[in-house]
Coordinates of C-alpha atoms in Angstrom, one line a residue:
M265 CA -0.1 0.1 0.0
S266 CA 1.5 3.3 -1.0
E267 CA 2.3 6.1 1.4
P268 CA -0.2 9.3 0.5
N269 CA 2.2 11.8 1.7
L270 CA 5.3 10.8 -0.3
T271 CA 6.0 11.5 -3.9
D272 CA 6.8 9.2 -6.7
T273 CA 10.4 10.3 -6.5
E274 CA 10.7 9.8 -2.9
R275 CA 8.8 6.3 -3.0
A276 CA 11.4 5.0 -5.6
G277 CA 14.2 6.4 -3.5
Q278 CA 12.9 4.5 -0.5
R279 CA 12.7 1.1 -2.5
T280 CA 16.3 1.7 -3.8
S281 CA 17.6 2.2 -0.2
T282 CA 15.7 -1.0 1.0
R283 CA 17.2 -3.0 -1.9
H284 CA 20.9 -1.5 -1.0
G285 CA 20.2 -2.4 2.8
L286 CA 19.0 -6.0 2.0
G287 CA 22.0 -6.5 -0.3
A288 CA 24.4 -5.1 2.5
R289 CA 23.1 -7.6 4.9
K290 CA 23.2 -10.6 2.5
K291 CA 26.7 -9.8 1.6
A292 CA 27.6 -9.6 5.4
R293 CA 26.1 -12.9 6.1
I294 CA 27.9 -14.5 3.2
D295 CA 31.3 -13.0 4.4
S296 CA 30.6 -14.3 7.8
L297 CA 29.9 -17.9 6.5
A298 CA 33.0 -17.8 4.3
E299 CA 35.1 -16.6 7.3
A300 CA 33.8 -19.5 9.3
G301 CA 34.6 -22.0 6.6
A302 CA 37.9 -20.8 5.6
L303 CA 40.8 -23.1 6.2
S304 CA 42.7 -22.6 9.4
E305 CA 46.4 -21.7 9.2
E306 CA 46.9 -24.2 11.8
E307 CA 48.2 -27.6 11.0
G308 CA 45.8 -30.6 11.1
V309 CA 45.9 -33.2 13.8
S310 CA 45.9 -36.8 13.2
L311 CA 43.8 -39.2 14.9
W312 CA 46.6 -40.6 16.9
R313 CA 47.9 -37.3 18.1
S314 CA 44.4 -36.1 18.9
A315 CA 44.0 -39.5 21.0
W316 CA 47.2 -38.9 22.8
R317 CA 46.1 -35.6 23.7
R318 CA 43.1 -37.1 25.4
L319 CA 44.8 -39.9 26.9
R320 CA 47.8 -38.0 28.7
R321 CA 44.8 -36.4 30.7
D322 CA 43.0 -39.5 31.4
P323 CA 43.7 -40.6 34.8
V324 CA 42.6 -44.3 34.0
F325 CA 44.9 -44.6 31.1
L326 CA 47.7 -43.2 33.1
V327 CA 47.2 -45.8 35.8
G328 CA 47.1 -48.7 33.3
L329 CA 50.2 -47.5 31.3
G330 CA 51.9 -47.2 34.9
I331 CA 51.1 -50.8 35.7
T332 CA 51.9 -52.3 32.5
T333 CA 55.2 -50.3 32.0
V334 CA 56.4 -51.3 35.5
F335 CA 55.5 -55.1 34.7
V336 CA 57.3 -54.9 31.2
I337 CA 60.3 -53.5 32.8
I338 CA 60.5 -56.0 35.5
A339 CA 59.8 -58.8 33.1
I340 CA 62.7 -57.8 30.8
I341 CA 65.3 -57.2 33.6
A342 CA 64.3 -60.0 35.7
P343 CA 67.3 -62.2 35.7
W344 CA 69.3 -59.3 36.9
I345 CA 67.0 -58.0 39.8
T346 CA 66.1 -61.4 41.3
P347 CA 67.5 -61.5 44.8
H348 CA 68.4 -65.3 44.5
D349 CA 68.4 -68.1 41.8
P350 CA 64.6 -68.9 41.4
S351 CA 65.3 -72.6 40.9
A352 CA 68.0 -73.0 43.9
R353 CA 66.7 -74.7 47.2
L354 CA 68.2 -72.4 49.5
L355 CA 65.6 -73.0 52.3
I356 CA 65.4 -76.5 52.0
D357 CA 66.6 -77.4 55.3
Q358 CA 63.6 -75.4 56.7
V359 CA 61.1 -77.6 54.9
T360 CA 59.7 -80.3 57.4
P361 CA 56.4 -82.2 57.8
A362 CA 55.4 -79.7 60.5
T363 CA 56.4 -76.6 58.6
P364 CA 56.3 -77.3 54.9
I365 CA 56.6 -73.7 53.7
P366 CA 59.4 -71.5 55.1
E367 CA 58.5 -68.3 56.7
P368 CA 59.5 -64.9 55.7
Q369 CA 62.9 -63.9 57.1
P370 CA 65.9 -61.7 56.4
G371 CA 66.9 -62.0 52.7
F372 CA 63.7 -63.9 52.0
P373 CA 61.1 -61.1 52.6
L374 CA 58.1 -63.4 51.2
G375 CA 59.6 -66.7 52.6
G376 CA 59.8 -69.6 50.4
D377 CA 57.8 -72.5 48.6
N378 CA 57.4 -76.1 49.6
A379 CA 60.7 -77.0 47.7
G380 CA 62.7 -74.3 49.7
R381 CA 63.0 -71.9 46.7
D382 CA 62.7 -68.0 47.3
L383 CA 59.2 -67.1 46.6
L384 CA 60.0 -63.4 45.8
S385 CA 62.7 -64.4 43.3
R386 CA 60.1 -66.8 41.5
L387 CA 57.4 -64.0 41.4
I388 CA 59.8 -61.8 39.6
A389 CA 61.2 -64.5 37.3
G390 CA 57.7 -65.6 36.6
S391 CA 56.9 -62.2 35.2
R392 CA 59.0 -62.9 32.1
Q393 CA 57.3 -66.0 31.2
T394 CA 53.9 -64.6 31.7
L395 CA 54.9 -61.8 29.6
I396 CA 56.4 -64.0 27.0
V397 CA 53.3 -66.2 26.7
G398 CA 50.8 -63.2 26.7
V399 CA 52.7 -61.3 23.9
L400 CA 53.3 -64.3 21.7
A401 CA 49.7 -65.7 22.1
T402 CA 48.3 -62.4 21.3
L403 CA 50.5 -61.8 18.3
G404 CA 49.8 -65.2 17.0
G405 CA 46.0 -64.5 17.3
L406 CA 46.4 -61.1 15.5
L407 CA 48.3 -62.6 12.7
G408 CA 45.7 -65.4 12.1
G409 CA 42.9 -62.9 12.6
M410 CA 44.2 -60.4 10.1
I411 CA 44.8 -63.0 7.3
L412 CA 41.2 -64.2 7.7
G413 CA 39.8 -60.7 8.2
T414 CA 41.7 -59.5 5.1
I415 CA 40.4 -62.3 2.9
A416 CA 36.8 -62.1 4.2
G417 CA 36.7 -58.1 4.2
G418 CA 38.9 -57.6 0.9
I419 CA 37.7 -60.5 -1.3
G420 CA 34.0 -60.6 -0.2
G421 CA 31.7 -63.0 -1.8
A422 CA 32.2 -66.9 -1.2
A423 CA 35.3 -66.2 0.5
D424 CA 33.6 -63.9 3.0
T425 CA 30.9 -66.5 3.7
A426 CA 33.1 -69.2 4.2
V427 CA 35.5 -67.4 6.5
M428 CA 32.7 -66.1 8.6
R429 CA 31.0 -69.5 9.2
V430 CA 34.2 -70.7 10.5
V431 CA 34.6 -67.7 12.7
D432 CA 31.0 -68.0 13.9
V433 CA 31.4 -71.7 14.9
M434 CA 34.8 -70.9 16.8
L435 CA 32.9 -68.0 18.4
S436 CA 30.1 -70.1 19.7
I437 CA 32.4 -72.5 21.6
P438 CA 33.4 -71.0 25.0
S439 CA 37.1 -69.8 24.7
L440 CA 38.5 -71.5 27.8
L441 CA 36.8 -74.6 26.7
M442 CA 38.4 -74.4 23.4
A443 CA 41.8 -73.7 24.8
F444 CA 41.7 -76.7 27.2
S445 CA 40.6 -78.8 24.5
I446 CA 43.6 -77.8 22.0
A447 CA 45.9 -78.0 24.9
A448 CA 45.0 -81.5 25.8
L449 CA 45.4 -82.7 22.4
F450 CA 49.2 -82.5 22.8
A451 CA 50.9 -85.6 24.3
S452 CA 53.3 -83.4 26.5
P453 CA 52.1 -80.0 27.7
S454 CA 54.6 -77.3 27.4
Q455 CA 54.8 -73.5 27.3
W456 CA 54.4 -73.4 23.4
T457 CA 51.1 -75.7 23.7
V458 CA 49.8 -72.9 25.8
I459 CA 50.7 -70.2 23.3
L460 CA 49.2 -72.0 20.4
A461 CA 46.1 -72.9 22.2
I462 CA 45.5 -69.2 23.3
A463 CA 46.3 -67.9 20.0
I464 CA 43.8 -70.1 18.2
I465 CA 41.1 -68.8 20.3
Q466 CA 41.8 -65.2 19.6
V467 CA 41.8 -65.5 16.0
P468 CA 38.1 -65.1 15.5
I469 CA 38.0 -62.2 17.5
F470 CA 40.6 -60.3 15.4
A471 CA 39.2 -61.8 12.2
R472 CA 35.6 -60.4 12.8
L473 CA 36.7 -57.1 14.1
L474 CA 39.1 -56.5 11.0
R475 CA 36.6 -57.6 8.5
G476 CA 34.0 -55.3 9.8
S477 CA 36.2 -52.3 9.5
M478 CA 37.2 -53.3 6.0
M479 CA 33.7 -53.7 5.0
A480 CA 33.0 -50.1 6.4
Q481 CA 36.1 -48.9 4.0
R482 CA 34.5 -50.3 0.9
H483 CA 32.4 -47.4 0.2
S484 CA 34.5 -44.6 1.5
D485 CA 35.5 -41.9 -0.9
H486 CA 39.3 -42.9 -1.2
V487 CA 38.3 -46.4 -2.1
L488 CA 35.7 -45.3 -4.6
A489 CA 38.3 -42.9 -6.2
A490 CA 40.6 -45.7 -6.5
R491 CA 38.4 -47.9 -8.3
A492 CA 37.4 -45.3 -10.5
L493 CA 41.0 -44.7 -11.4
G494 CA 41.2 -48.4 -12.2
V495 CA 43.5 -49.5 -9.3
R496 CA 43.5 -53.1 -9.1
R497 CA 41.9 -55.0 -6.2
P498 CA 45.0 -56.1 -4.3
A499 CA 46.5 -52.7 -4.3
I500 CA 43.1 -51.1 -3.1
V501 CA 43.1 -53.8 -0.1
F502 CA 46.6 -53.6 0.9
R503 CA 47.1 -49.8 0.2
H504 CA 43.8 -48.1 1.2
M505 CA 41.6 -50.5 2.9
L506 CA 44.0 -52.5 5.5
P507 CA 45.7 -49.4 6.6
N508 CA 42.6 -47.5 7.5
S509 CA 41.1 -50.5 9.2
I510 CA 43.9 -51.9 11.3
G511 CA 43.4 -49.1 14.2
P512 CA 40.6 -50.8 16.0
V513 CA 42.2 -54.1 15.7
I514 CA 45.5 -52.8 17.5
V515 CA 43.4 -51.2 20.2
Q516 CA 41.6 -54.7 20.7
G517 CA 45.2 -56.4 21.0
T518 CA 45.8 -54.4 24.3
L519 CA 42.6 -55.9 25.7
V520 CA 43.2 -59.5 24.3
L521 CA 46.6 -59.4 26.0
A522 CA 45.0 -59.2 29.3
V523 CA 42.7 -62.0 28.6
S524 CA 45.7 -64.1 27.1
I525 CA 47.6 -63.6 30.4
I526 CA 44.6 -64.9 32.4
D527 CA 43.9 -67.9 30.0
A528 CA 47.7 -68.7 30.0
A529 CA 47.4 -68.7 33.9
A530 CA 44.2 -70.9 33.8
L531 CA 45.9 -73.4 31.5
S532 CA 49.1 -73.6 33.6
F533 CA 46.8 -73.9 36.9
L534 CA 45.2 -77.1 35.4
G535 CA 48.6 -78.4 34.6
L536 CA 48.5 -78.1 31.0
G537 CA 51.3 -75.6 30.8
N538 CA 54.9 -76.1 31.2
P539 CA 55.5 -79.0 33.7
N540 CA 58.9 -78.0 34.6
D541 CA 58.5 -76.0 37.8
A542 CA 62.2 -75.0 37.7
I543 CA 61.0 -72.3 35.4
P544 CA 58.5 -70.3 37.2
E545 CA 55.1 -69.1 35.9
W546 CA 52.5 -67.3 37.8
G547 CA 49.6 -69.9 36.9
Q548 CA 51.8 -72.8 37.7
M549 CA 52.7 -71.4 41.2
L550 CA 49.2 -70.7 41.8
G551 CA 48.1 -74.1 41.1
K552 CA 50.8 -75.8 43.2
A553 CA 49.9 -73.6 46.2
Q554 CA 46.5 -75.0 46.4
V555 CA 47.6 -78.0 48.5
F556 CA 48.9 -75.7 51.2
F557 CA 46.3 -72.7 50.8
N558 CA 44.3 -73.5 54.1
T559 CA 47.5 -73.1 56.1
Y560 CA 49.9 -70.9 54.0
P561 CA 47.5 -68.9 51.9
H562 CA 50.2 -66.3 51.1
I563 CA 52.0 -68.4 48.6
A564 CA 48.9 -68.6 46.5
V565 CA 47.7 -64.8 47.2
Y566 CA 51.1 -63.3 45.8
P567 CA 50.8 -65.0 42.4
A568 CA 47.1 -64.4 42.1
L569 CA 47.5 -60.6 42.9
C570 CA 50.3 -60.3 40.3
I571 CA 47.9 -61.9 37.8
I572 CA 44.9 -59.6 38.6
V573 CA 47.1 -56.2 38.6
V574 CA 48.7 -57.0 35.4
A575 CA 45.4 -57.9 33.6
L576 CA 43.8 -54.9 35.3
G577 CA 46.5 -52.6 33.8
F578 CA 46.3 -53.8 30.3
T579 CA 42.4 -53.7 30.4
L580 CA 42.5 -50.1 31.8
M581 CA 44.9 -49.0 29.0
G582 CA 43.0 -50.7 26.3
E583 CA 39.7 -49.6 27.3
S584 CA 41.0 -45.9 27.6
L585 CA 42.8 -46.1 24.2
R586 CA 39.5 -47.5 22.6
E587 CA 37.5 -44.7 23.9
A588 CA 39.9 -42.1 22.8
L589 CA 40.0 -43.6 19.2
D590 CA 36.3 -44.0 19.0
P591 CA 34.6 -41.0 17.2
K592 CA 31.2 -41.5 18.9
S593 CA 33.0 -40.7 22.3
R594 CA 34.4 -37.5 21.5
R595 CA 33.0 -34.5 22.9

């Protein structure tokens, strides 16, 4: 509706100024959006660096890292820090039917076992065997899982179906039951039978996880671009899909390492591990201490505490690392 007191020239000037005002506001909004979307001069941060920034402020991760670091250091330098030879029967003269377990005394702060050997030295030496079994079993499971997961996720089709059916069957069997069955197949149990049994039960976990990660990479932009450029499938799988899918598998490895240590202790506890008690191992020590648990519970409590604390350290570190690398948990 026109204004009665304004001339045609005044009304035309008003419309022109209104258009200029709207145009100026529109330009201002576009300029503000351009500034908001402009690239920052600051360098981008990688996923692992961003995760580390979060982890170094996470007390749970720091506690887990501290426990695992101390455990690994002790296991590495165990031969040089044990107070006595872990296989030497230095307290055998104190072992009698009335007192089968030597009490703590100067030079032997935790006492000895039923064979007169220093308990502290055996605990320290046992850390190395526990670390070796846990790490080798986890690496074996990781390698086998990566092979199956790469075949299933990279090739797909009938290969994917066949691999996943095998994985589903393995996952349907309780892990410890399968480990017991595999270890019992060997005529003479040893440390290597424990490693093999635990590695086999970890394979389906890594295989399924890697296969899922690689399936998610199939429709990513960089994979589609590589296909459009005519890159061959092996190059796409090993150069584009696998490197971008390996992160969750590595994180899972830290959690599986804790489970491997517990499973190895369980097998040794049941007598399916190394029968030579001259080479101490925490699960083996725990099993042999059951006979004296009612009267001398400390010789069972110490190795049990070592297993619990080390497994807890790896679990805390692995869970914190998983949350730090998970985009859904970012704030």
